[in-house]
Coordinates of N, CA and C in Angstrom, one line a residue:
X273 N -23.4 2.7 -152.0 CA -24.3 2.8 -150.9 C -24.6 3.7 -149.9
X274 N -25.9 4.0 -149.2 CA -25.7 5.1 -148.1 C -24.9 4.7 -147.0
X275 N -24.4 5.7 -146.5 CA -23.6 5.3 -145.1 C -24.1 4.7 -144.0
X276 N -23.6 3.6 -143.6 CA -24.3 3.0 -142.3 C -24.7 3.7 -141.0
X277 N -25.7 4.0 -140.7 CA -26.0 4.6 -139.1 C -26.5 4.0 -138.2
X278 N -26.6 2.3 -138.1 CA -26.9 1.9 -136.9 C -26.2 0.4 -136.9
X279 N -25.6 0.2 -135.9 CA -25.6 1.0 -134.8 C -25.0 2.5 -134.8
X280 N -25.4 3.1 -133.9 CA -24.8 4.6 -134.2 C -23.1 5.1 -134.4
X281 N -22.5 3.7 -133.6 CA -21.0 3.9 -133.6 C -20.3 3.8 -135.0
X282 N -21.2 3.3 -136.0 CA -20.6 3.2 -137.4 C -20.9 4.4 -138.1
X283 N -21.7 5.3 -137.6 CA -22.2 6.4 -138.6 C -21.3 7.0 -139.4
X284 N -21.2 7.1 -140.7 CA -20.3 7.7 -141.4 C -19.2 6.9 -141.9
X285 N -19.5 5.5 -141.6 CA -18.6 4.3 -142.1 C -18.9 4.1 -143.3
X286 N -18.3 3.4 -144.5 CA -18.6 2.8 -145.8 C -18.2 1.2 -145.3
X287 N -19.1 0.6 -145.3 CA -18.9 -0.8 -145.2 C -18.4 -1.7 -146.3
X288 N -17.5 -2.6 -146.4 CA -17.0 -3.1 -147.6 C -16.9 -4.7 -147.2
X289 N -17.4 -5.5 -147.9 CA -17.1 -6.8 -148.1 C -16.3 -7.2 -148.9
X290 N -14.7 -7.4 -148.5 CA -14.0 -7.7 -149.5 C -13.8 -9.3 -149.7
X291 N -14.7 -9.7 -150.7 CA -15.1 -11.2 -151.0 C -15.5 -11.4 -152.3
X292 N -15.1 -12.4 -152.9 CA -15.9 -13.0 -154.0 C -16.9 -13.9 -153.7
X293 N -17.1 -14.2 -152.7 CA -18.1 -15.2 -152.1 C -19.7 -14.8 -152.6
X294 N -20.6 -15.6 -153.6 CA -21.8 -15.1 -153.1 C -22.8 -15.4 -152.0
X295 N -22.1 -16.5 -151.4 CA -22.9 -16.9 -150.0 C -22.3 -15.8 -148.9
X296 N -21.5 -15.2 -148.8 CA -21.0 -14.2 -147.8 C -21.7 -12.9 -148.0
X297 N -22.0 -12.7 -149.6 CA -22.7 -11.6 -150.0 C -24.2 -11.5 -149.4
X298 N -24.6 -12.9 -149.5 CA -26.0 -12.9 -149.5 C -26.2 -13.1 -147.7
X299 N -25.5 -13.7 -147.2 CA -25.2 -13.8 -145.6 C -25.4 -12.4 -144.9
X300 N -24.5 -11.7 -145.4 CA -24.4 -10.1 -144.8 C -25.5 -9.4 -145.0
X301 N -26.2 -9.4 -146.2 CA -27.4 -8.7 -146.5 C -28.1 -9.0 -145.5
X302 N -28.2 -10.1 -144.9 CA -29.2 -10.5 -143.9 C -29.3 -9.5 -142.6
X303 N -28.0 -9.0 -142.4 CA -28.0 -8.0 -141.0 C -28.8 -6.5 -141.4
X304 N -29.1 -6.4 -142.7 CA -29.6 -5.3 -142.9 C -28.6 -4.1 -143.0
X305 N -27.5 -4.3 -143.2 CA -26.3 -3.5 -143.5 C -26.1 -3.1 -144.8
X306 N -26.2 -1.8 -145.1 CA -25.8 -1.2 -146.7 C -24.3 -1.3 -146.6
X307 N -23.8 -2.3 -147.6 CA -22.5 -2.5 -147.9 C -22.2 -2.4 -149.6
X308 N -21.1 -2.5 -149.8 CA -20.4 -2.6 -151.3 C -19.7 -3.7 -151.1
X309 N -19.7 -4.5 -152.1 CA -18.8 -5.7 -152.3 C -17.5 -5.3 -153.2
X310 N -16.3 -5.4 -152.8 CA -15.1 -5.2 -153.5 C -14.2 -6.8 -153.7
X311 N -13.8 -7.0 -154.9 CA -13.3 -8.4 -155.0 C -11.7 -8.1 -154.9
X312 N -11.2 -9.1 -154.2 CA -9.9 -8.8 -153.8 C -9.0 -9.4 -155.0
X313 N -7.7 -8.9 -154.9 CA -7.1 -9.4 -156.3 C -6.6 -10.8 -155.4
X314 N -5.9 -11.4 -156.4 CA -5.3 -12.9 -155.9 C -4.6 -12.8 -154.7
X315 N -5.0 -13.4 -153.5 CA -4.1 -13.5 -152.5 C -3.7 -14.7 -152.3
X316 N -2.3 -15.0 -151.7 CA -1.7 -16.3 -151.4 C -2.4 -16.8 -150.1
X317 N -3.2 -18.1 -150.3 CA -4.1 -18.6 -149.3 C -3.1 -20.1 -148.8
X318 N -2.0 -20.4 -149.3 CA -1.1 -21.3 -148.5 C -0.4 -20.9 -147.3
X319 N 0.0 -22.2 -146.5 CA 0.2 -21.8 -145.2 C 1.3 -22.8 -144.7
X320 N 2.2 -22.6 -143.8 CA 3.0 -23.8 -143.4 C 2.5 -25.1 -142.8
X321 N 3.1 -26.2 -143.4 CA 2.4 -27.6 -142.6 C 2.3 -27.5 -141.0
X322 N 3.2 -26.6 -140.3 CA 3.3 -26.8 -138.9 C 2.0 -25.8 -138.3
X323 N 1.2 -25.2 -139.2 CA 0.5 -24.0 -138.8 C -0.8 -24.9 -137.9
X324 N -0.6 -24.6 -136.4 CA -2.0 -25.1 -136.0 C -3.3 -25.0 -137.0
X325 N -4.3 -26.3 -137.1 CA -5.1 -26.3 -137.6 C -6.0 -25.2 -137.3
X326 N -6.5 -24.9 -136.3 CA -7.5 -24.0 -135.9 C -7.1 -22.6 -136.1
X327 N -5.7 -22.3 -136.5 CA -5.3 -20.9 -136.8 C -5.3 -20.6 -138.1
X328 N -5.4 -21.5 -139.3 CA -5.5 -21.3 -140.3 C -6.6 -20.4 -140.9
X329 N -7.4 -20.5 -140.6 CA -9.0 -19.6 -141.0 C -8.5 -18.1 -140.8
X330 N -8.4 -17.8 -139.6 CA -8.2 -16.6 -139.0 C -6.8 -15.7 -139.4
X331 N -5.9 -16.5 -139.7 CA -4.6 -16.2 -140.6 C -4.8 -15.9 -141.8
X332 N -5.6 -16.5 -142.7 CA -5.8 -16.2 -143.9 C -6.8 -15.3 -144.0
X333 N -7.9 -15.0 -143.0 CA -8.2 -13.8 -143.1 C -7.9 -12.4 -143.1
X334 N -7.1 -12.5 -142.1 CA -6.2 -11.3 -141.7 C -5.2 -10.9 -143.1
X335 N -4.7 -12.1 -143.6 CA -4.0 -11.8 -144.8 C -4.6 -10.9 -145.9
X336 N -5.9 -11.6 -146.2 CA -6.9 -10.8 -146.9 C -7.0 -9.3 -146.6
X337 N -7.3 -9.1 -145.2 CA -7.4 -7.8 -144.9 C -6.1 -6.9 -145.2
X338 N -5.1 -7.5 -144.7 CA -3.7 -6.7 -144.8 C -3.6 -6.2 -146.3
X339 N -3.9 -7.4 -147.1 CA -3.9 -7.0 -148.9 C -4.5 -5.7 -149.2
X340 N -5.8 -5.8 -148.5 CA -7.2 -4.8 -148.8 C -6.2 -3.5 -148.5
X341 N -6.0 -3.5 -147.2 CA -5.4 -2.3 -146.5 C -4.2 -1.8 -147.3
X342 N -3.4 -2.5 -147.5 CA -2.1 -2.1 -148.4 C -2.7 -1.5 -150.0
X343 N -3.5 -1.6 -150.5 CA -3.8 -1.8 -151.8 C -4.9 -0.7 -152.4
X344 N -6.0 -0.7 -151.2 CA -7.3 0.1 -151.8 C -8.0 0.4 -150.8
X345 N -7.5 0.5 -149.4 CA -8.6 1.2 -148.4 C -8.3 2.7 -148.4
X346 N -9.9 3.2 -148.1 CA -9.8 4.7 -148.0 C -10.4 4.8 -146.2
X347 N -10.1 6.2 -146.1 CA -10.0 6.3 -144.5 C -11.6 6.3 -143.9
X348 N -12.5 6.2 -144.6 CA -14.0 6.2 -144.1 C -14.5 4.7 -144.1
X349 N -13.8 3.5 -144.5 CA -14.2 2.3 -144.9 C -14.1 1.2 -143.3
X350 N -14.8 0.7 -143.5 CA -14.7 -0.7 -142.5 C -14.6 -1.9 -143.3
X351 N -13.7 -2.6 -143.8 CA -13.6 -3.7 -144.3 C -13.8 -5.1 -143.6
X352 N -14.4 -5.8 -144.1 CA -14.7 -7.0 -143.8 C -14.0 -8.2 -144.6
X353 N -13.4 -9.0 -144.2 CA -12.8 -10.3 -144.9 C -12.8 -11.4 -144.2
X354 N -12.9 -12.6 -144.5 CA -13.4 -13.9 -144.1 C -12.5 -15.2 -144.6
X355 N -12.5 -16.4 -144.1 CA -12.0 -17.2 -144.7 C -12.3 -18.5 -144.0
X356 N -12.9 -19.5 -144.5 CA -13.3 -20.9 -144.0 C -12.9 -22.4 -144.2
X357 N -12.6 -22.9 -143.1 CA -11.9 -24.4 -143.4 C -12.5 -25.3 -142.7
X358 N -12.4 -26.3 -143.0 CA -13.0 -27.6 -142.8 C -11.8 -28.4 -142.2
X359 N -12.0 -29.0 -140.7 CA -10.9 -29.5 -140.0 C -11.5 -31.1 -139.8
X360 N -10.9 -32.2 -140.1 CA -10.8 -33.5 -139.7 C -9.6 -34.3 -139.6
X361 N -9.3 -34.9 -138.2 CA -8.3 -35.3 -137.8 C -7.1 -34.4 -137.9
X362 N -7.3 -33.2 -137.8 CA -6.2 -32.2 -137.4 C -5.7 -31.7 -139.0
X363 N -6.7 -32.3 -140.1 CA -6.1 -32.0 -141.0 C -7.1 -30.9 -141.9
X364 N -6.5 -29.9 -142.4 CA -7.2 -28.8 -142.9 C -7.7 -29.0 -144.4
X365 N -9.2 -28.8 -144.8 CA -9.7 -29.2 -145.9 C -10.1 -27.7 -146.4
X366 N -9.6 -27.1 -147.6 CA -10.2 -26.1 -147.9 C -11.0 -26.6 -149.4
X367 N -10.8 -25.6 -150.4 CA -12.0 -25.9 -151.5 C -11.2 -26.9 -152.4
X368 N -12.1 -28.0 -152.9 CA -11.5 -29.1 -153.7 C -10.8 -28.5 -155.1
X369 N -9.6 -29.1 -155.2 CA -9.3 -28.6 -157.0 C -10.0 -29.1 -158.0
X370 N -10.7 -30.5 -157.8 CA -11.4 -31.0 -158.5 C -12.1 -31.9 -158.3
X371 N -13.2 -32.8 -159.1 CA -13.9 -33.7 -158.6 C -13.3 -34.9 -157.7
X372 N -12.2 -35.3 -158.1 CA -11.5 -36.4 -157.3 C -11.1 -35.9 -155.8
X373 N -10.7 -35.1 -155.8 CA -10.4 -34.0 -154.6 C -11.6 -33.9 -153.7
X374 N -12.7 -33.5 -154.5 CA -14.0 -33.5 -153.6 C -14.5 -34.9 -153.2
X375 N -14.4 -35.6 -154.0 CA -15.0 -37.0 -153.6 C -14.0 -37.8 -152.2
X376 N -12.8 -37.3 -152.3 CA -12.1 -37.5 -151.3 C -12.2 -37.0 -149.7
X377 N -12.6 -35.8 -150.0 CA -12.9 -34.9 -148.8 C -14.3 -35.7 -148.2
X378 N -15.4 -35.7 -149.3 CA -16.4 -36.2 -148.6 C -16.7 -37.6 -148.1
X379 N -15.5 -38.3 -148.5 CA -15.3 -39.7 -148.2 C -14.8 -39.5 -146.4
X380 N -13.9 -38.5 -146.6 CA -13.4 -38.3 -145.2 C -14.2 -38.2 -144.1
X381 N -15.3 -37.0 -144.4 CA -16.4 -36.8 -143.8 C -17.3 -37.5 -143.4
X382 N -17.6 -38.7 -144.2 CA -18.7 -39.7 -143.9 C -18.5 -40.3 -142.7
X383 N -19.7 -40.1 -141.8 CA -20.1 -40.9 -140.9 C -19.2 -40.5 -139.7
X384 N -18.7 -39.2 -140.1 CA -17.6 -38.7 -138.9 C -18.0 -37.1 -138.4
X385 N -17.4 -36.6 -137.1 CA -17.8 -35.4 -136.8 C -16.1 -34.5 -137.2
X386 N -16.6 -33.4 -137.7 CA -15.7 -32.3 -138.1 C -15.8 -31.3 -137.5
X387 N -14.8 -30.1 -137.7 CA -15.0 -28.9 -137.2 C -15.1 -27.8 -138.5
X388 N -15.6 -27.0 -138.4 CA -15.7 -25.6 -139.3 C -15.5 -24.5 -139.0
X389 N -14.5 -24.1 -139.0 CA -13.6 -22.6 -138.5 C -13.8 -21.6 -139.7
X390 N -14.4 -20.5 -139.1 CA -14.4 -19.2 -140.0 C -13.7 -18.1 -139.3
X391 N -12.6 -17.8 -140.0 CA -12.0 -16.4 -139.5 C -12.1 -15.2 -139.9
X392 N -12.7 -14.4 -139.1 CA -13.2 -13.1 -139.7 C -12.4 -12.0 -139.3
X393 N -12.0 -11.1 -140.1 CA -11.3 -9.6 -139.7 C -12.0 -8.3 -140.3
X394 N -11.9 -7.8 -139.3 CA -12.8 -6.6 -139.6 C -11.4 -5.4 -139.4
X395 N -11.7 -4.4 -140.6 CA -10.7 -3.4 -140.4 C -11.1 -1.8 -140.6
X396 N -10.7 -1.2 -140.0 CA -11.0 0.3 -140.3 C -9.5 1.2 -140.2
X397 N -9.7 2.4 -140.3 CA -8.4 3.2 -140.7 C -7.5 3.2 -139.5
X398 N -8.1 3.0 -138.2 CA -6.9 3.3 -137.0 C -6.8 2.1 -136.3
X399 N -7.5 0.9 -136.7 CA -7.4 -0.3 -135.8 C -8.2 -1.7 -136.9
X400 N -8.2 -2.6 -135.7 CA -8.6 -3.9 -136.5 C -9.1 -4.9 -135.3
X401 N -10.0 -6.0 -135.7 CA -10.3 -7.0 -134.8 C -10.0 -8.4 -135.8
X402 N -9.8 -9.2 -135.4 CA -9.9 -10.4 -135.6 C -10.0 -11.6 -134.9
X403 N -11.3 -12.6 -135.2 CA -12.0 -13.4 -134.6 C -12.4 -14.8 -135.2
X404 N -12.6 -15.9 -134.5 CA -12.9 -17.2 -135.1 C -14.0 -18.0 -134.6
X405 N -14.8 -18.6 -135.2 CA -16.1 -19.0 -134.8 C -15.8 -20.3 -135.3
X406 N -16.3 -21.4 -134.3 CA -16.0 -22.7 -134.5 C -17.4 -23.5 -134.4
X407 N -17.4 -24.4 -135.6 CA -18.7 -25.2 -135.4 C -18.4 -26.5 -135.4
X408 N -19.2 -27.4 -134.7 CA -18.9 -29.0 -134.8 C -20.2 -29.4 -135.5
X409 N -19.5 -30.2 -136.7 CA -20.4 -31.0 -137.5 C -20.5 -32.4 -137.7
X410 N -21.6 -33.3 -137.6 CA -21.6 -34.7 -137.7 C -22.2 -34.8 -138.8
X411 N -21.8 -35.8 -139.6 CA -22.1 -36.4 -140.8 C -22.5 -37.6 -140.4
X412 N -23.7 -38.0 -141.1 CA -24.2 -39.6 -141.2 C -23.4 -40.2 -142.3
X413 N -23.2 -41.8 -142.4 CA -22.5 -42.4 -143.1 C -23.3 -42.0 -144.5
X414 N -22.1 -41.8 -145.6 CA -22.8 -41.3 -146.9 C -22.2 -42.5 -147.7
X415 N -23.5 -43.0 -148.8 CA -23.3 -44.1 -149.6 C -22.4 -43.3 -150.7
X416 N -21.8 -44.0 -151.4 CA -21.0 -43.9 -152.6 C -21.7 -42.8 -154.1
X417 N -23.0 -43.6 -153.9 CA -24.0 -43.0 -154.9 C -24.4 -41.7 -154.3
X418 N -24.7 -41.3 -153.1 CA -25.0 -39.9 -152.9 C -23.9 -39.1 -153.2
X419 N -22.6 -39.6 -152.6 CA -21.5 -38.6 -152.9 C -21.4 -38.1 -154.4
X420 N -21.7 -39.2 -155.2 CA -21.9 -39.0 -156.8 C -22.6 -38.1 -157.3
X421 N -23.8 -38.2 -156.7 CA -25.0 -37.6 -157.0 C -24.7 -36.0 -156.6
X422 N -24.1 -35.7 -155.4 CA -23.9 -34.4 -154.7 C -22.9 -33.7 -155.5
X423 N -21.9 -34.4 -156.0 CA -20.7 -33.6 -156.9 C -21.1 -33.5 -158.4
X424 N -21.9 -34.4 -159.0 CA -22.8 -33.9 -160.2 C -23.3 -33.0 -160.5
X425 N -24.4 -32.9 -159.2 CA -25.5 -31.9 -159.4 C -25.1 -30.8 -159.0
X426 N -24.3 -30.4 -157.9 CA -24.1 -29.1 -157.1 C -22.7 -28.9 -157.2
X427 N -21.8 -29.9 -158.0 CA -20.4 -28.9 -158.2 C -19.5 -28.1 -157.1
X428 N -19.4 -28.7 -155.8 CA -19.1 -28.2 -154.9 C -17.5 -27.9 -154.7
X429 N -16.9 -27.4 -155.7 CA -15.5 -27.2 -155.9 C -15.1 -25.9 -155.3
X430 N -16.2 -24.9 -155.1 CA -15.8 -23.5 -154.4 C -16.3 -23.5 -153.0
X431 N -16.4 -24.5 -152.2 CA -16.7 -24.8 -150.8 C -15.7 -25.7 -150.3
X432 N -15.3 -24.8 -149.0 CA -14.2 -25.7 -148.2 C -14.7 -27.0 -147.8
X433 N -14.0 -27.9 -147.8 CA -14.6 -29.5 -147.1 C -15.6 -29.8 -148.4
X434 N -15.4 -29.2 -149.5 CA -16.4 -29.8 -150.9 C -18.0 -30.0 -150.4
X435 N -18.5 -29.2 -149.6 CA -20.0 -29.3 -149.2 C -20.4 -28.2 -148.8
X436 N -21.8 -27.5 -149.2 CA -22.6 -26.4 -148.6 C -23.6 -27.2 -147.8
X437 N -23.6 -26.9 -146.4 CA -24.4 -27.3 -145.8 C -26.0 -27.1 -146.1
X438 N -26.1 -25.7 -146.7 CA -27.4 -25.2 -147.1 C -28.1 -26.0 -148.3
X439 N -27.0 -26.9 -148.7 CA -27.7 -27.7 -150.2 C -28.4 -29.0 -150.0
X440 N -28.6 -29.6 -150.7 CA -29.0 -31.3 -150.5 C -28.2 -31.9 -149.4
X441 N -27.0 -32.0 -149.8 CA -26.0 -33.0 -148.6 C -26.4 -32.8 -147.1
X442 N -26.3 -31.0 -147.2 CA -26.6 -31.0 -145.5 C -28.1 -31.5 -145.2
X443 N -29.1 -31.8 -145.9 CA -30.2 -32.2 -145.5 C -30.1 -33.7 -145.6
X444 N -29.4 -34.2 -146.1 CA -29.4 -35.8 -146.0 C -28.4 -36.1 -145.0
X445 N -27.3 -35.7 -144.7 CA -25.9 -36.0 -143.9 C -26.0 -35.3 -143.0
X446 N -26.1 -34.1 -142.3 CA -25.7 -33.7 -141.3 C -26.7 -33.9 -140.3
X447 N -26.3 -35.0 -139.0 CA -27.3 -35.7 -138.1 C -26.9 -34.7 -137.1
X448 N -26.1 -33.8 -136.8 CA -25.9 -33.1 -135.6 C -25.0 -31.7 -135.7
X449 N -25.3 -30.5 -135.1 CA -24.4 -29.4 -135.2 C -24.4 -28.7 -134.1
X450 N -23.4 -28.5 -133.4 CA -23.3 -27.6 -132.2 C -22.4 -26.2 -132.9
X451 N -23.3 -25.2 -132.6 CA -22.5 -23.7 -133.1 C -23.2 -23.3 -134.1
X452 N -22.6 -22.1 -134.8 CA -23.5 -21.3 -135.5 C -23.5 -22.0 -137.0
X453 N -24.8 -22.1 -137.4 CA -25.0 -22.7 -138.6 C -24.7 -22.1 -139.8
X454 N -24.7 -20.3 -139.7 CA -24.2 -19.4 -140.7 C -22.7 -19.6 -140.8
X455 N -21.9 -20.1 -139.6 CA -20.5 -20.0 -139.7 C -20.3 -21.4 -140.8
X456 N -20.9 -22.3 -141.0 CA -20.9 -23.5 -141.5 C -21.0 -23.0 -143.0
X457 N -21.9 -21.9 -143.4 CA -22.2 -21.6 -144.6 C -20.9 -20.5 -145.4
X458 N -20.0 -20.1 -144.1 CA -19.1 -19.0 -144.5 C -18.9 -17.7 -143.9
X459 N -20.1 -17.3 -142.8 CA -19.9 -16.0 -142.5 C -20.9 -16.1 -141.1
X460 N -20.1 -16.5 -140.0 CA -20.9 -16.4 -138.7 C -21.2 -14.9 -138.3
X461 N -22.7 -14.8 -138.5 CA -23.1 -13.6 -138.3 C -23.2 -12.8 -137.0
X462 N -23.6 -13.6 -136.0 CA -23.7 -13.2 -134.6 C -22.0 -12.5 -134.2
X463 N -21.1 -13.5 -134.5 CA -20.0 -13.3 -134.1 C -19.5 -11.5 -135.2
X464 N -19.7 -11.6 -136.5 CA -19.7 -10.4 -136.8 C -20.5 -9.0 -136.5
X465 N -21.5 -9.4 -136.2 CA -22.5 -8.2 -135.6 C -21.8 -7.7 -134.4
X466 N -21.5 -8.7 -133.5 CA -20.5 -8.2 -132.4 C -19.5 -7.4 -132.4
X467 N -18.6 -8.0 -133.5 CA -17.5 -7.3 -133.9 C -18.0 -5.8 -134.2
X468 N -18.9 -5.6 -135.1 CA -18.9 -4.1 -135.9 C -19.6 -3.3 -134.8
X469 N -20.3 -3.9 -133.7 CA -20.6 -2.9 -132.7 C -19.6 -2.7 -131.8
X470 N -18.6 -3.1 -131.7 CA -17.4 -2.9 -130.9 C -16.2 -2.0 -131.8
X471 N -16.4 -1.4 -132.8 CA -15.7 -0.4 -133.6 C -16.3 0.8 -132.8
X472 N -15.1 1.6 -132.6 CA -15.3 2.6 -131.7 C -15.8 4.0 -132.9
X473 N -16.7 4.8 -132.5 CA -17.2 5.9 -133.5 C -15.6 6.5 -134.1
X474 N -15.7 7.0 -135.1 CA -14.9 7.9 -135.6 C -14.0 8.8 -135.0
X475 N -12.8 8.8 -134.8 CA -12.0 9.4 -134.2 C -12.2 9.5 -132.6
X476 N -12.5 8.2 -132.2 CA -12.9 8.1 -130.5 C -12.2 7.0 -130.1
X477 N -11.1 6.4 -131.0 CA -10.2 5.4 -130.2 C -9.7 4.4 -131.1
X478 N -8.6 3.6 -130.7 CA -7.7 2.8 -131.3 C -8.0 1.2 -130.9
X479 N -8.4 0.1 -131.7 CA -8.2 -1.1 -131.2 C -7.3 -1.7 -132.2
X480 N -6.4 -2.7 -131.6 CA -5.6 -3.5 -132.7 C -5.3 -4.6 -131.9
X481 N -5.5 -5.6 -132.6 CA -5.1 -7.0 -131.9 C -4.5 -7.8 -133.2

């Protein structure tokens, strides 16, 4: 794709979304930014049990970015990586391994408030930024047959917390949301756009955080 030229600070940069997520690809396209998608090699997404729950998503986003930087990155690229987790009772819910785990996750979320955290990392040749977005989501109580219907029809094993807010379950279960809706889908667009706007023009500075 052509080099991105708006905002002007990104002129001459090649935007790369390093993610296999179709939702993140679709969301990023809404910003009107020309970009290419690069699938990451397998990246270890485990973390120590003592890791604070709110720090897991940005830590994993940065790990993905560092892997891309070490193996694929070119000097003109701006690379975006992200990771999303659901947190309830200070427990991190990632992607369920199977239907039984998806069922347990949805039972944990039923009738309760949880937090969705997405860590976003943006890397370029001489700098990087890493930020998190946090959204508070409240579920109405779910009936067993509603959970079973959702799992059978939507197969949410590729989604943190075993649900997609943009799907049927979001329509019938989400009674309240505080924060970015797009964050719950997997890519907080306002935060990402702000981060991209803060990248210095080529050869005009270094930001490392």
